[in-house]
Amino acid sequence: MNPADAIRPAHVEVSLGAIAQNYDAIRAHVGTAQVMPVVKANAYGHGLVEVARHLMTHGAPCLGVALLEEAIVLRQAGVTIPILVFGGVATRQIPQFIEHGLMMAASSIDKLRQIDEAAAAVKTKARVHLKIDTGMERIGVHWYSAEKLLEASLQFSNVEVAGIYSHFASSDDSDLSAAREQLSRFLEVLEFYPKHGLQPPLRHIANSGGILQLPESHLDLVRPGIMLYGVYPSKETLRTVPLTSALSWKSQVVFFKVVQPGSPVSYGGTWRSDHQVRVVTVPVGYGDGYFRALSNRGSVLIRGQRHPIVGRVCMDQFMVNLEWGTAYNGDVVTLIGSDGAETITAQDVADAAGTIAYEVLTNINSRVPRVYL
Ligand SMILES: Cc1ncc(COP(=O)(O)O)c(C=O)c1O
C-alpha cells in the first residue's frame, strides 16, 4: 500500500530489505551455524506473513514462532520451509502439528508417546525438538532430569528428533555469568550423544543476546528475534553485529492550535503551560498500541525537530507542544524513525515508557496499516 492511499494518516513502514540485510549480517557473524529467523508475535510487529515470505525467498532455511496458530497462518500463506513452534504442545493440538508438517517442542516422555501415536495413526513421522530447561523455569525438562528424555526419544519409531534446544534468560546482560551457567548445563546434557556414539540432532540455545555476546553458544543453529528487526536486545548488549532498523512509525499533524497560559491539555488536565504555546494533535493513541505511559514523557519528530508529548495520550490521539515552532496540518510526525538529523528508536520509546523495545514493537496493533518498502 502507498502511504498516500491510506485512509488514516498513520502507518508503519517496514523495510524488508533491512530485515534481509540484518539476516545476512547475522549469518556472516555465526559462521557455519544455521539461522532460524524468529517471526512470532506478528514478526515483532513487522508483519508475520510478509516478513516470513521475504526471508524464505531470501534463503532462510527455517523459521521459529511461538504458537501453533502462527505456524498455520504461515502454511496457509504458502510458507513451505520447516517451522518450529517454541511453545508447549497441548495434546489436542498434536494432530494439527502433524497435518501441517510443523516441528514441535517436546519436553516429556509422555508427550513424545502421544506424538508417536498420533503420527502412527496417519502413517507419518512427526518432527520434534527436545526442549531442555537450563535455568529459565518456563518450559522444558530440567537439565538435571534430561537424560531419561533423551534415552526415551530414541525409542519412538514415528518421531524424528530434529533438534534439541534451550533458551537463555539473561544473555543480553553485561554480566554473562548466568548465561554461561545455562550454556554449560546444556553442553552437559548434550554429552549424552557422543557418550552413546550418536550424532546429536541440531543443537541450539542462542537468541539475539547469545548471538551478540556468546559466540560459544552458536552451536548448530541460532534463533535471532529482535536483532533481525535491527534492534539490540538491551542497552547493555555488545553491538558485535551491525544492524539496520527496519521499522518507522509515522503519522501526520491533523490539528493546530494556540493554547493559552493555564489551559489544561488532555484528560485529567495533567499538563498546562505558564505561557502561550502552539500545540498540535496527532491521530495515534493507546488504541493503536502507543503507550499511555508516554503521557508527558515521550517525544516525536516534526520538521526535523524533537517535540514533547504534553498531557495524557488518549485512545486515538495525543498532543505535542511546539512551543513557538512551526508545523502545518499534514506535516509528517515521526513516532519511531528518523526525520532529518534526528532519530527516535524503539529503545528511546521504551525508555520513556518504562519498558523494553520488544514490547514497543509487538504492541503496535492491527489498527495501524503496515507499508512495505
Ligand atoms: C525460544 C525462543 N528463541 C528465540 C527467541 C528470540 O529472542 P530474541 O528476540 O531475544 O532474539 C525467543 C523470543 O523470546 C524465544 O522464545
Coordinates of C-alpha atoms and ligand atoms in Angstrom, one line a residue:
M1 CA 0.0 0.0 0.0
N2 CA 1.2 3.5 -0.8
P3 CA 1.1 5.7 2.4
A4 CA -0.7 8.3 0.4
D5 CA -3.6 5.9 -0.2
A6 CA -4.1 5.1 3.5
I7 CA -7.4 6.4 4.7
R8 CA -5.9 7.1 8.1
P9 CA -3.0 9.4 8.5
A10 CA -0.9 6.9 10.5
H11 CA 1.1 4.0 9.3
V12 CA 4.1 1.8 10.0
E13 CA 6.8 1.5 7.3
V14 CA 8.7 -1.8 7.2
S15 CA 11.9 -2.2 5.2
L16 CA 12.0 -5.9 4.2
G17 CA 15.4 -5.1 2.7
A18 CA 16.7 -4.0 6.1
I19 CA 15.5 -7.3 7.6
A20 CA 17.2 -9.3 4.9
Q21 CA 20.4 -7.2 5.5
N22 CA 20.3 -8.0 9.2
Y23 CA 19.7 -11.7 8.4
D24 CA 22.9 -11.6 6.2
A25 CA 24.9 -9.8 8.9
I26 CA 23.8 -12.5 11.4
R27 CA 24.8 -15.3 9.0
A28 CA 28.2 -13.7 8.5
H29 CA 28.7 -13.5 12.3
V30 CA 27.7 -17.1 13.1
G31 CA 29.8 -18.9 10.5
T32 CA 28.6 -22.4 10.0
A33 CA 25.6 -22.2 12.3
Q34 CA 22.2 -22.1 10.6
V35 CA 20.0 -19.1 11.2
M36 CA 16.3 -19.6 12.2
P37 CA 14.6 -16.2 12.0
V38 CA 12.1 -15.8 14.8
V39 CA 8.8 -14.3 13.4
K40 CA 6.4 -14.8 16.3
A41 CA 4.1 -12.0 17.6
N42 CA 3.5 -10.7 14.1
A43 CA 7.2 -10.8 13.3
Y44 CA 7.8 -8.5 16.3
G45 CA 5.1 -6.1 14.9
H46 CA 6.6 -6.1 11.4
G47 CA 4.0 -8.4 9.8
L48 CA 4.2 -12.2 10.1
V49 CA 3.4 -13.3 6.5
E50 CA 5.3 -10.5 4.7
V51 CA 8.4 -11.0 6.8
A52 CA 8.3 -14.8 6.6
R53 CA 7.8 -14.9 2.8
H54 CA 10.6 -12.4 2.3
L55 CA 13.0 -14.4 4.4
M56 CA 12.1 -17.7 2.8
T57 CA 12.7 -16.1 -0.7
H58 CA 16.0 -14.7 0.7
G59 CA 17.1 -18.2 1.6
A60 CA 16.2 -18.7 5.3
P61 CA 16.3 -22.5 5.9
C62 CA 13.6 -22.5 8.6
L63 CA 11.5 -20.2 10.9
G64 CA 10.6 -20.1 14.6
V65 CA 7.2 -19.0 16.0
A66 CA 5.6 -19.2 19.4
L67 CA 2.2 -20.5 18.6
L68 CA 0.6 -23.3 16.5
E69 CA -1.8 -20.7 15.1
E70 CA 1.1 -18.5 13.8
A71 CA 2.6 -21.5 12.1
I72 CA -0.7 -22.5 10.4
V73 CA -1.2 -18.9 9.1
L74 CA 2.3 -19.3 7.5
R75 CA 1.5 -22.6 5.9
Q76 CA -1.8 -21.2 4.6
A77 CA 0.2 -18.3 3.1
G78 CA 2.4 -20.7 1.2
V79 CA 5.4 -20.8 3.5
T80 CA 6.8 -24.3 2.9
I81 CA 10.2 -24.3 4.8
P82 CA 10.4 -26.1 8.2
I83 CA 8.8 -24.2 11.1
L84 CA 9.5 -24.8 14.8
V85 CA 6.8 -23.8 17.3
F86 CA 8.6 -22.9 20.5
G87 CA 5.6 -23.1 22.9
G88 CA 4.3 -26.0 24.8
V89 CA 2.2 -28.5 22.9
A90 CA -1.4 -29.3 24.2
T91 CA -2.4 -32.9 23.5
R92 CA -5.4 -31.8 21.3
Q93 CA -3.1 -29.8 19.1
I94 CA -0.8 -32.7 18.1
P95 CA -2.8 -33.8 15.0
Q96 CA -2.7 -30.3 13.6
F97 CA 1.0 -30.0 14.1
I98 CA 1.4 -33.2 12.1
E99 CA -1.2 -32.3 9.4
H100 CA 0.7 -29.0 8.7
G101 CA 4.1 -30.6 8.9
L102 CA 5.2 -28.4 11.8
M103 CA 8.0 -29.1 14.3
M104 CA 7.0 -29.2 17.9
A105 CA 8.8 -28.8 21.2
A106 CA 8.8 -31.9 23.4
S107 CA 9.8 -32.0 27.0
S108 CA 8.3 -35.1 28.4
I109 CA 8.3 -38.8 27.6
D110 CA 4.5 -38.8 27.9
K111 CA 4.2 -36.1 25.2
L112 CA 6.7 -38.0 23.0
R113 CA 4.5 -41.1 23.3
Q114 CA 1.4 -39.1 22.4
I115 CA 3.1 -37.6 19.4
D116 CA 4.4 -41.0 18.3
E117 CA 0.8 -42.5 18.5
A118 CA -0.7 -39.5 16.6
A119 CA 2.0 -39.8 13.9
A120 CA 1.5 -43.6 13.6
A121 CA -2.3 -43.1 13.2
V122 CA -1.7 -41.1 10.0
K123 CA 1.3 -43.2 8.9
T124 CA 3.8 -40.4 9.1
K125 CA 6.8 -39.3 11.1
A126 CA 6.4 -36.3 13.4
R127 CA 9.4 -33.9 13.9
V128 CA 10.3 -32.6 17.3
H129 CA 12.9 -30.6 19.0
L130 CA 13.6 -31.7 22.6
K131 CA 13.3 -28.7 25.0
I132 CA 15.7 -28.5 27.9
D133 CA 15.2 -26.0 30.7
T134 CA 18.7 -24.9 31.8
G135 CA 17.6 -22.1 34.1
M136 CA 14.6 -20.2 32.8
E137 CA 11.9 -22.2 34.6
R138 CA 9.5 -21.7 31.7
I139 CA 9.0 -24.8 29.6
G140 CA 11.3 -27.8 29.1
V141 CA 12.6 -30.8 31.1
H142 CA 15.1 -29.7 33.8
W143 CA 18.7 -30.2 32.7
Y144 CA 19.3 -32.5 35.7
S145 CA 16.4 -34.8 34.6
A146 CA 17.0 -34.7 30.8
E147 CA 18.9 -37.9 30.3
K148 CA 15.8 -40.1 30.6
L149 CA 14.0 -38.0 28.0
L150 CA 16.9 -38.3 25.6
E151 CA 17.1 -42.0 26.1
A152 CA 13.3 -42.4 25.5
S153 CA 13.4 -40.1 22.4
L154 CA 15.4 -42.8 20.6
Q155 CA 12.7 -45.4 21.1
F156 CA 9.8 -43.9 19.2
S157 CA 9.8 -45.0 15.6
N158 CA 7.3 -42.4 14.4
V159 CA 9.1 -39.5 16.0
E160 CA 12.2 -37.8 14.4
V161 CA 14.2 -35.8 16.8
A162 CA 15.3 -33.0 14.5
G163 CA 16.8 -30.8 17.2
I164 CA 17.5 -30.2 20.9
Y165 CA 17.3 -26.7 22.4
S166 CA 17.3 -24.5 25.4
H167 CA 16.7 -20.8 26.0
F168 CA 18.7 -18.1 27.7
A169 CA 17.2 -15.9 30.4
S170 CA 19.9 -13.3 30.6
S171 CA 22.1 -13.4 27.5
D172 CA 21.5 -9.6 26.9
D173 CA 23.1 -8.6 30.3
S174 CA 26.5 -7.2 30.8
D175 CA 27.0 -9.9 33.5
L176 CA 27.0 -13.1 31.5
S177 CA 27.6 -15.5 34.4
A178 CA 24.0 -16.8 34.5
A179 CA 24.0 -17.3 30.7
R180 CA 27.4 -19.1 30.8
E181 CA 26.0 -21.4 33.6
Q182 CA 23.0 -22.2 31.3
L183 CA 25.2 -22.9 28.4
S184 CA 27.4 -25.3 30.5
R185 CA 24.3 -27.1 31.7
F186 CA 23.1 -27.5 28.1
L187 CA 26.5 -28.8 26.9
E188 CA 26.5 -31.3 29.8
V189 CA 23.1 -32.6 28.6
L190 CA 24.4 -32.9 25.1
E191 CA 27.3 -35.2 26.2
F192 CA 24.7 -37.9 26.1
Y193 CA 25.1 -38.2 22.3
P194 CA 28.9 -38.8 22.0
K195 CA 28.7 -40.9 25.1
H196 CA 26.4 -43.3 23.2
G197 CA 28.2 -43.0 19.9
L198 CA 25.4 -41.0 18.4
Q199 CA 25.3 -37.9 16.2
P200 CA 23.4 -35.2 18.0
P201 CA 20.4 -33.5 16.3
L202 CA 20.6 -29.7 15.7
R203 CA 21.7 -28.2 19.0
H204 CA 20.5 -24.6 19.7
I205 CA 20.3 -22.1 22.5
A206 CA 21.3 -18.6 21.2
N207 CA 18.8 -15.8 21.0
S208 CA 19.9 -12.3 20.0
G209 CA 21.8 -11.8 23.3
G210 CA 23.6 -15.1 22.8
I211 CA 24.4 -14.4 19.1
L212 CA 25.9 -11.0 20.0
Q213 CA 27.7 -11.8 23.2
L214 CA 28.4 -15.5 23.5
P215 CA 30.0 -16.9 20.3
E216 CA 30.5 -20.3 22.1
S217 CA 26.7 -20.6 22.2
H218 CA 26.1 -20.5 18.5
L219 CA 26.4 -24.4 18.1
D220 CA 24.4 -25.7 15.1
L221 CA 21.7 -23.1 14.8
V222 CA 20.9 -19.7 16.2
R223 CA 17.4 -18.1 16.8
P224 CA 17.5 -14.3 16.3
G225 CA 14.4 -12.3 17.0
I226 CA 14.8 -8.7 17.9
M227 CA 18.1 -8.2 16.2
L228 CA 16.6 -9.4 12.9
Y229 CA 14.5 -6.2 13.0
G230 CA 17.5 -4.0 13.6
V231 CA 17.1 -3.5 17.4
Y232 CA 19.6 -4.6 20.0
P233 CA 18.0 -6.7 22.9
S234 CA 19.1 -4.2 25.6
K235 CA 21.2 -1.1 26.0
E236 CA 23.9 -3.2 27.7
T237 CA 24.3 -5.8 25.0
L238 CA 27.6 -5.7 23.0
R239 CA 26.9 -4.5 19.4
T240 CA 29.1 -7.1 17.7
V241 CA 26.8 -7.2 14.6
P242 CA 25.9 -4.0 12.7
L243 CA 22.1 -3.8 12.4
T244 CA 19.7 -1.6 10.4
S245 CA 16.4 -0.6 12.0
A246 CA 13.6 -2.0 9.8
L247 CA 10.5 -0.1 11.2
S248 CA 9.3 3.5 11.2
W249 CA 6.1 4.7 12.7
K250 CA 4.7 7.8 11.0
S251 CA 1.6 10.0 11.3
Q252 CA 0.6 13.5 10.4
V253 CA -0.4 16.7 12.1
V254 CA -4.2 16.8 12.0
F255 CA -4.9 19.9 14.1
F256 CA -3.0 23.0 15.1
K257 CA -3.9 25.4 17.9
V258 CA -2.6 28.1 20.2
V259 CA -3.1 27.2 23.8
Q260 CA -3.4 30.0 26.3
P261 CA -1.4 30.1 29.6
G262 CA -3.0 27.9 32.3
S263 CA -5.3 25.9 29.9
P264 CA -5.1 22.2 30.8
V265 CA -4.3 19.8 28.0
S266 CA -6.0 16.3 27.5
Y267 CA -7.7 14.0 30.0
G268 CA -7.3 14.8 33.7
G269 CA -5.6 18.2 32.9
T270 CA -2.2 16.9 33.8
W271 CA -0.3 19.5 31.8
R272 CA -0.6 23.2 31.3
S273 CA 1.8 25.9 30.2
D274 CA 2.5 29.2 32.0
H275 CA 2.9 30.9 28.7
Q276 CA 1.2 30.8 25.3
V277 CA 2.2 27.8 23.2
R278 CA 1.5 26.2 19.9
V279 CA 0.2 22.7 20.2
V280 CA -0.6 20.1 17.5
T281 CA -2.7 17.0 17.6
V282 CA -1.6 13.6 16.3
P283 CA -4.1 10.9 15.4
V284 CA -2.5 8.0 17.2
G285 CA -3.2 6.7 20.7
Y286 CA -3.0 3.7 23.0
G287 CA -5.8 2.1 20.9
D288 CA -3.0 1.6 18.3
G289 CA -0.5 0.3 20.9
Y290 CA 1.2 3.7 21.5
F291 CA 1.7 3.5 25.3
R292 CA -0.3 5.8 27.6
A293 CA 2.8 5.7 29.8
L294 CA 4.3 8.2 27.2
S295 CA 1.9 10.9 28.5
N296 CA 4.1 13.9 29.4
R297 CA 7.2 11.7 28.8
G298 CA 7.5 10.8 25.1
S299 CA 8.5 12.9 22.2
V300 CA 8.1 12.9 18.4
L301 CA 9.8 14.5 15.4
I302 CA 8.2 17.1 13.3
R303 CA 10.1 19.0 10.6
G304 CA 13.3 17.5 11.9
Q305 CA 12.8 18.8 15.4
R306 CA 12.1 16.8 18.6
H307 CA 9.0 18.0 20.5
P308 CA 7.5 16.7 23.7
I309 CA 4.1 14.9 24.1
V310 CA 2.0 17.0 26.5
G311 CA -0.9 15.8 28.5
R312 CA -2.2 12.3 28.5
V313 CA -2.1 10.0 25.5
C314 CA -5.7 9.3 24.6
M315 CA -7.1 6.2 22.9
D316 CA -6.8 7.7 19.4
Q317 CA -4.9 11.0 19.7
F318 CA -2.2 12.8 21.6
M319 CA -0.9 16.4 21.8
V320 CA 2.5 17.8 21.1
N321 CA 4.0 21.1 22.3
L322 CA 5.8 23.0 19.6
E323 CA 6.5 25.9 22.0
W324 CA 6.8 28.6 19.3
G325 CA 7.9 26.2 16.5
T326 CA 6.2 25.8 13.2
A327 CA 4.0 23.0 11.9
Y328 CA 1.1 22.7 9.4
N329 CA -1.7 20.3 9.1
G330 CA -0.4 17.4 7.0
D331 CA 3.2 17.6 8.3
V332 CA 4.8 14.2 8.9
V333 CA 5.0 13.2 12.6
T334 CA 7.6 10.5 13.3
L335 CA 6.9 8.4 16.4
I336 CA 9.7 5.9 15.6
G337 CA 12.3 6.6 12.9
S338 CA 14.3 9.5 11.5
D339 CA 13.5 12.9 10.3
G340 CA 16.5 15.0 9.2
A341 CA 19.3 14.6 11.6
E342 CA 17.1 13.4 14.5
T343 CA 16.1 9.8 15.2
I344 CA 13.7 8.2 17.7
T345 CA 14.5 4.5 18.2
A346 CA 12.2 1.8 19.6
Q347 CA 14.6 1.8 22.6
D348 CA 14.1 5.5 23.1
V349 CA 10.3 5.0 23.2
A350 CA 10.8 2.0 25.6
D351 CA 13.0 4.1 27.9
A352 CA 10.3 6.9 28.0
A353 CA 7.5 4.4 28.6
G354 CA 9.4 2.3 31.2
T355 CA 9.5 -0.9 29.1
I356 CA 11.7 -2.8 26.6
A357 CA 11.9 -2.3 22.8
Y358 CA 10.4 -5.8 22.3
E359 CA 7.1 -4.5 23.9
V360 CA 7.1 -1.2 21.9
L361 CA 7.3 -3.2 18.6
T362 CA 5.0 -6.0 19.4
N363 CA 2.4 -3.6 20.8
I364 CA 1.8 -1.8 17.5
N365 CA -1.5 -3.4 16.7
S366 CA -3.5 -4.2 13.6
R367 CA -5.3 -0.8 13.5
V368 CA -2.0 0.6 12.2
P369 CA -1.5 -0.2 8.5
R370 CA 1.8 -1.7 7.5
V371 CA 3.5 -0.4 4.4
Y372 CA 6.3 -2.5 2.9
L373 CA 9.3 -0.8 1.3
Ligands
LIG1 C1 12.6 -19.9 22.2 C2 13.0 -18.6 21.7 N1 14.0 -18.5 20.9 C3 14.4 -17.3 20.4 C4 13.8 -16.1 20.7 C5 14.3 -14.8 20.1 O1 14.7 -14.0 21.1 P1 15.3 -12.5 20.8 O2 14.3 -11.7 20.3 O3 15.8 -12.0 22.1 O4 16.4 -12.8 19.8 C6 12.7 -16.2 21.5 C7 12.0 -15.0 21.9 O5 11.8 -14.7 23.1 C8 12.3 -17.4 22.1 O6 11.2 -17.5 22.9

